[in-house]
Amino acid sequence: MPHRVVKQFIYGIFYTAIFTGIGYGLYLFFLQPAPSCFDNRKNGGEQGVDCGGECIPCEVKRLVPLQVASIKLFHLPGDKTSTLIEMRNVNPGYGADHFTYTLTFFNGNGATTTSVVRESFIYASEIKTVAEPGLDIPALSAVMARVSVSNLSWRGASEFGKPSIQVREVKTVLDQKKRQAVISGVLVNENPYALRELFVTAVIATYQGGPIGVSGTRLESLAPQEERPFEVTVPDIQLSILTRDLVTVSATALR
């Protein structure tokens, strides 16, 4: 190969490398997206992939999602439906002081009929029952239901600890004529701080343990060491198979 051709070849490689470097530099400067918390890369000041630094803490990113363990439907007269949802937070070190859940109903053909959007909370390692009593949804429009959870605001258990609430003096009065059970009792705030909201859920089950009715109520502003009565009515139940031992009352509260 002539010396001149070799020299031109070397110059070509040299200038190609220069222009390639300039082009790559321009790309990095003008076109490459800035590091973010959603680019699936460890960049910027992150401690892990899309976590740490200015992003969410890595321990929060690795949390197990909130689980919807079960959904049970109860069809009532007057084209109403009640639901009982069991949610589980298996994370021992974190609770969610706020999340959104969407309860979607389907008919017998699997088509969506309606959705209900609610907000709630859950503590670390908590198994929580959520009642949605007396929704205006007829039985044919609520053959099946599904729950999706979003917008979780995770907080460490040390700063979002579960309050201590006592449920006592629970009584059940059966009304044969109205086919309902009225459950009453007393809630006690055993904490040295006030509780903003309290939620009481009453579940009636058969001897085999399957729920046959559910209802709930909400109370506001319970002062430290305050006691307050509550009453929950569970409608349209089979009273002939009911005993007081089959009534379960649970309470949870938000500071």
Short mmCIF file of C-alpha atoms in Angstrom, two decimals:
data_model
loop_
_atom_site.label_atom_id
_atom_site.label_comp_id
_atom_site.label_asym_id
_atom_site.label_seq_id
_atom_site.Cartn_x
_atom_site.Cartn_y
_atom_site.Cartn_z
CA MET A 1 0.00 0.00 0.00
CA PRO A 2 1.45 3.40 -0.93
CA HIS A 3 2.66 5.60 1.91
CA ARG A 4 0.23 8.38 0.95
CA VAL A 5 -2.78 6.03 1.19
CA VAL A 6 -1.68 4.82 4.63
CA LYS A 7 -1.31 8.40 5.77
CA GLN A 8 -4.80 9.29 4.53
CA PHE A 9 -6.24 6.23 6.26
CA ILE A 10 -4.66 7.22 9.59
CA TYR A 11 -5.92 10.80 9.22
CA GLY A 12 -9.40 9.47 8.47
CA ILE A 13 -9.46 7.38 11.64
CA PHE A 14 -8.14 10.35 13.64
CA TYR A 15 -10.78 12.79 12.42
CA THR A 16 -13.52 10.20 12.76
CA ALA A 17 -12.57 9.70 16.42
CA ILE A 18 -12.56 13.47 16.97
CA PHE A 19 -16.00 13.99 15.42
CA THR A 20 -17.38 10.96 17.24
CA GLY A 21 -16.12 12.34 20.54
CA ILE A 22 -17.59 15.76 19.81
CA GLY A 23 -20.92 14.21 18.87
CA TYR A 24 -21.01 12.08 22.02
CA GLY A 25 -20.14 15.09 24.14
CA LEU A 26 -22.97 17.09 22.57
CA TYR A 27 -25.33 14.18 23.24
CA LEU A 28 -24.31 14.00 26.89
CA PHE A 29 -24.63 17.75 27.31
CA PHE A 30 -27.84 18.46 25.41
CA LEU A 31 -29.77 15.25 24.76
CA GLN A 32 -29.15 12.70 27.52
CA PRO A 33 -31.93 12.85 30.14
CA ALA A 34 -30.93 14.11 33.57
CA PRO A 35 -30.73 11.48 36.33
CA SER A 36 -34.11 10.78 37.89
CA CYS A 37 -35.68 8.48 40.44
CA PHE A 38 -37.54 6.55 37.72
CA ASP A 39 -34.93 5.74 35.05
CA ASN A 40 -34.04 2.28 36.43
CA ARG A 41 -30.39 3.32 36.76
CA LYS A 42 -28.12 4.08 39.70
CA ASN A 43 -27.00 7.60 38.93
CA GLY A 44 -26.96 11.06 40.48
CA GLY A 45 -26.69 10.85 44.25
CA GLU A 46 -28.63 7.57 44.57
CA GLN A 47 -27.48 4.86 46.98
CA GLY A 48 -29.22 2.15 44.96
CA VAL A 49 -31.18 1.89 41.74
CA ASP A 50 -33.76 4.70 41.93
CA CYS A 51 -33.52 4.89 45.72
CA GLY A 52 -31.55 6.75 48.36
CA GLY A 53 -30.26 10.30 48.15
CA GLU A 54 -33.00 12.52 46.74
CA CYS A 55 -35.15 9.48 45.87
CA ILE A 56 -37.23 7.39 48.26
CA PRO A 57 -35.24 5.48 50.90
CA CYS A 58 -34.00 2.13 49.62
CA GLU A 59 -35.65 0.29 52.52
CA VAL A 60 -39.01 1.76 51.45
CA LYS A 61 -38.45 0.71 47.83
CA ARG A 62 -37.87 -2.86 48.99
CA LEU A 63 -41.06 -3.05 51.09
CA VAL A 64 -43.58 -5.79 50.33
CA PRO A 65 -46.69 -4.24 48.72
CA LEU A 66 -49.90 -4.07 50.73
CA GLN A 67 -51.81 -7.32 50.21
CA VAL A 68 -55.57 -7.74 49.74
CA ALA A 69 -56.13 -11.14 51.34
CA SER A 70 -59.88 -11.51 50.75
CA ILE A 71 -63.05 -9.74 49.63
CA LYS A 72 -66.48 -10.95 50.68
CA LEU A 73 -69.80 -9.64 49.36
CA PHE A 74 -73.15 -9.49 51.18
CA HIS A 75 -76.27 -8.72 49.17
CA LEU A 76 -79.01 -6.90 51.08
CA PRO A 77 -82.64 -6.03 50.34
CA GLY A 78 -83.25 -2.76 48.56
CA ASP A 79 -80.52 -3.35 45.97
CA LYS A 80 -77.67 -2.81 48.41
CA THR A 81 -74.35 -4.59 48.87
CA SER A 82 -71.93 -4.68 51.79
CA THR A 83 -68.31 -5.76 51.52
CA LEU A 84 -65.70 -7.03 53.95
CA ILE A 85 -62.09 -6.55 52.85
CA GLU A 86 -59.08 -8.03 54.63
CA MET A 87 -55.81 -6.21 54.04
CA ARG A 88 -52.39 -7.30 55.26
CA ASN A 89 -49.20 -5.32 55.77
CA VAL A 90 -46.41 -7.88 56.29
CA ASN A 91 -43.71 -5.23 56.78
CA PRO A 92 -42.68 -5.17 60.45
CA GLY A 93 -40.90 -1.82 60.31
CA TYR A 94 -43.26 0.31 58.24
CA GLY A 95 -46.91 1.31 58.16
CA ALA A 96 -48.83 3.52 55.76
CA ASP A 97 -50.47 6.58 57.29
CA HIS A 98 -52.42 7.04 54.06
CA PHE A 99 -53.32 5.03 50.98
CA THR A 100 -56.07 4.95 48.38
CA TYR A 101 -58.00 1.81 47.53
CA THR A 102 -60.42 1.34 44.67
CA LEU A 103 -63.17 -1.25 45.05
CA THR A 104 -64.38 -2.30 41.59
CA PHE A 105 -67.50 -4.40 41.04
CA PHE A 106 -68.27 -6.74 38.14
CA ASN A 107 -71.46 -8.38 36.88
CA GLY A 108 -71.90 -12.03 35.92
CA ASN A 109 -70.37 -11.41 32.48
CA GLY A 110 -67.20 -9.99 33.99
CA ALA A 111 -67.99 -6.42 32.90
CA THR A 112 -67.19 -3.53 35.24
CA THR A 113 -70.34 -2.02 36.73
CA THR A 114 -69.11 0.57 39.23
CA SER A 115 -66.16 1.56 41.39
CA VAL A 116 -65.85 3.02 44.88
CA VAL A 117 -62.73 4.98 45.89
CA ARG A 118 -61.77 5.26 49.55
CA GLU A 119 -58.81 6.30 51.70
CA SER A 120 -57.42 4.41 54.68
CA PHE A 121 -54.30 3.60 56.71
CA ILE A 122 -52.57 0.52 58.08
CA TYR A 123 -49.95 -0.08 60.75
CA ALA A 124 -46.80 -2.21 60.62
CA SER A 125 -47.55 -5.97 60.58
CA GLU A 126 -51.28 -5.26 60.79
CA ILE A 127 -54.07 -7.45 59.45
CA LYS A 128 -56.94 -5.03 58.95
CA THR A 129 -60.60 -5.60 58.13
CA VAL A 130 -62.37 -2.83 56.26
CA ALA A 131 -66.16 -2.76 56.03
CA GLU A 132 -68.12 -1.00 53.30
CA PRO A 133 -71.71 -1.43 54.48
CA GLY A 134 -74.89 -0.66 52.56
CA LEU A 135 -73.51 0.42 49.19
CA ASP A 136 -76.19 1.26 46.61
CA ILE A 137 -75.20 -1.57 44.28
CA PRO A 138 -77.69 -4.31 43.32
CA ALA A 139 -76.71 -7.98 43.51
CA LEU A 140 -76.59 -8.48 39.75
CA SER A 141 -74.05 -5.67 39.46
CA ALA A 142 -71.87 -7.04 42.26
CA VAL A 143 -71.27 -10.68 41.42
CA MET A 144 -67.55 -10.18 41.94
CA ALA A 145 -65.26 -7.44 43.28
CA ARG A 146 -61.60 -6.51 43.13
CA VAL A 147 -59.49 -4.08 45.17
CA SER A 148 -56.48 -2.13 43.93
CA VAL A 149 -54.23 -0.08 46.23
CA SER A 150 -52.29 3.06 45.30
CA ASN A 151 -50.71 6.25 46.67
CA LEU A 152 -49.18 4.63 49.75
CA SER A 153 -47.41 6.98 52.14
CA TRP A 154 -45.03 4.75 54.12
CA ARG A 155 -43.76 5.75 57.55
CA GLY A 156 -41.51 4.00 60.02
CA ALA A 157 -43.17 2.13 62.87
CA SER A 158 -41.34 4.30 65.42
CA GLU A 159 -43.17 7.43 64.19
CA PHE A 160 -46.43 5.76 63.15
CA GLY A 161 -47.16 3.32 65.93
CA LYS A 162 -50.48 1.58 66.47
CA PRO A 163 -52.56 3.15 69.28
CA SER A 164 -53.88 1.04 72.11
CA ILE A 165 -57.70 0.79 72.06
CA GLN A 166 -59.82 -1.31 74.36
CA VAL A 167 -63.21 -2.69 73.27
CA ARG A 168 -65.32 -3.75 76.23
CA GLU A 169 -68.89 -4.39 77.38
CA VAL A 170 -69.85 -5.76 73.97
CA LYS A 171 -73.52 -6.72 73.75
CA THR A 172 -75.57 -8.18 70.92
CA VAL A 173 -79.34 -7.64 70.67
CA LEU A 174 -81.18 -9.70 68.07
CA ASP A 175 -84.23 -8.23 66.37
CA GLN A 176 -86.18 -11.13 64.86
CA LYS A 177 -88.75 -8.87 63.23
CA LYS A 178 -86.19 -6.74 61.37
CA ARG A 179 -83.76 -9.67 60.89
CA GLN A 180 -80.87 -7.67 62.23
CA ALA A 181 -78.37 -7.61 65.07
CA VAL A 182 -77.52 -4.48 67.04
CA ILE A 183 -74.04 -4.65 68.55
CA SER A 184 -73.02 -2.12 71.16
CA GLY A 185 -70.05 -1.59 73.43
CA VAL A 186 -67.57 0.91 74.79
CA LEU A 187 -64.31 2.12 73.24
CA VAL A 188 -61.49 3.25 75.53
CA ASN A 189 -58.55 5.36 74.37
CA GLU A 190 -55.70 3.97 76.47
CA ASN A 191 -53.12 6.36 75.04
CA PRO A 192 -51.72 9.62 76.48
CA TYR A 193 -52.72 11.40 73.27
CA ALA A 194 -55.98 12.09 71.47
CA LEU A 195 -57.23 9.96 68.59
CA ARG A 196 -58.50 11.76 65.51
CA GLU A 197 -60.69 9.02 64.04
CA LEU A 198 -61.82 5.59 65.19
CA PHE A 199 -63.33 2.85 63.03
CA VAL A 200 -65.34 -0.02 64.45
CA THR A 201 -66.08 -3.15 62.40
CA ALA A 202 -68.56 -5.83 63.46
CA VAL A 203 -68.60 -9.21 61.72
CA ILE A 204 -71.17 -11.95 62.27
CA ALA A 205 -70.15 -15.48 61.29
CA THR A 206 -71.62 -18.99 61.20
CA TYR A 207 -70.48 -21.88 63.36
CA GLN A 208 -68.12 -22.87 60.55
CA GLY A 209 -66.51 -19.43 60.68
CA GLY A 210 -67.82 -18.01 57.42
CA PRO A 211 -69.10 -14.41 57.70
CA ILE A 212 -72.78 -13.82 57.01
CA GLY A 213 -73.01 -10.12 57.79
CA VAL A 214 -70.85 -7.06 58.34
CA SER A 215 -71.21 -3.44 59.27
CA GLY A 216 -69.22 -0.64 60.83
CA THR A 217 -69.22 2.86 62.20
CA ARG A 218 -66.85 5.81 62.55
CA LEU A 219 -66.21 7.96 65.61
CA GLU A 220 -64.30 11.23 65.86
CA SER A 221 -61.98 12.87 68.38
CA LEU A 222 -61.46 10.59 71.37
CA ALA A 223 -59.47 12.29 74.14
CA PRO A 224 -56.74 10.51 76.16
CA GLN A 225 -58.28 7.89 78.50
CA GLU A 226 -61.77 8.81 77.27
CA GLU A 227 -64.50 6.18 77.06
CA ARG A 228 -67.27 6.36 74.49
CA PRO A 229 -70.16 4.05 73.62
CA PHE A 230 -70.69 2.78 70.08
CA GLU A 231 -73.45 0.95 68.25
CA VAL A 232 -73.34 -1.02 65.00
CA THR A 233 -76.33 -2.51 63.19
CA VAL A 234 -75.81 -5.56 60.97
CA PRO A 235 -78.89 -6.00 58.74
CA ASP A 236 -80.43 -8.96 56.90
CA ILE A 237 -78.86 -11.91 58.69
CA GLN A 238 -80.00 -15.46 59.44
CA LEU A 239 -80.79 -15.06 63.13
CA SER A 240 -81.58 -18.75 63.61
CA ILE A 241 -77.88 -19.69 63.36
CA LEU A 242 -76.53 -16.76 65.36
CA THR A 243 -75.06 -16.78 68.86
CA ARG A 244 -73.16 -14.05 70.66
CA ASP A 245 -69.95 -16.05 70.42
CA LEU A 246 -70.02 -15.56 66.64
CA VAL A 247 -69.84 -11.75 66.78
CA THR A 248 -66.40 -10.21 66.34
CA VAL A 249 -65.78 -6.52 66.97
CA SER A 250 -62.51 -4.85 66.02
CA ALA A 251 -61.40 -1.23 66.27
CA THR A 252 -58.58 0.78 64.80
CA ALA A 253 -57.74 4.47 65.07
CA LEU A 254 -55.69 7.24 63.53
CA ARG A 255 -53.80 9.74 65.64
#
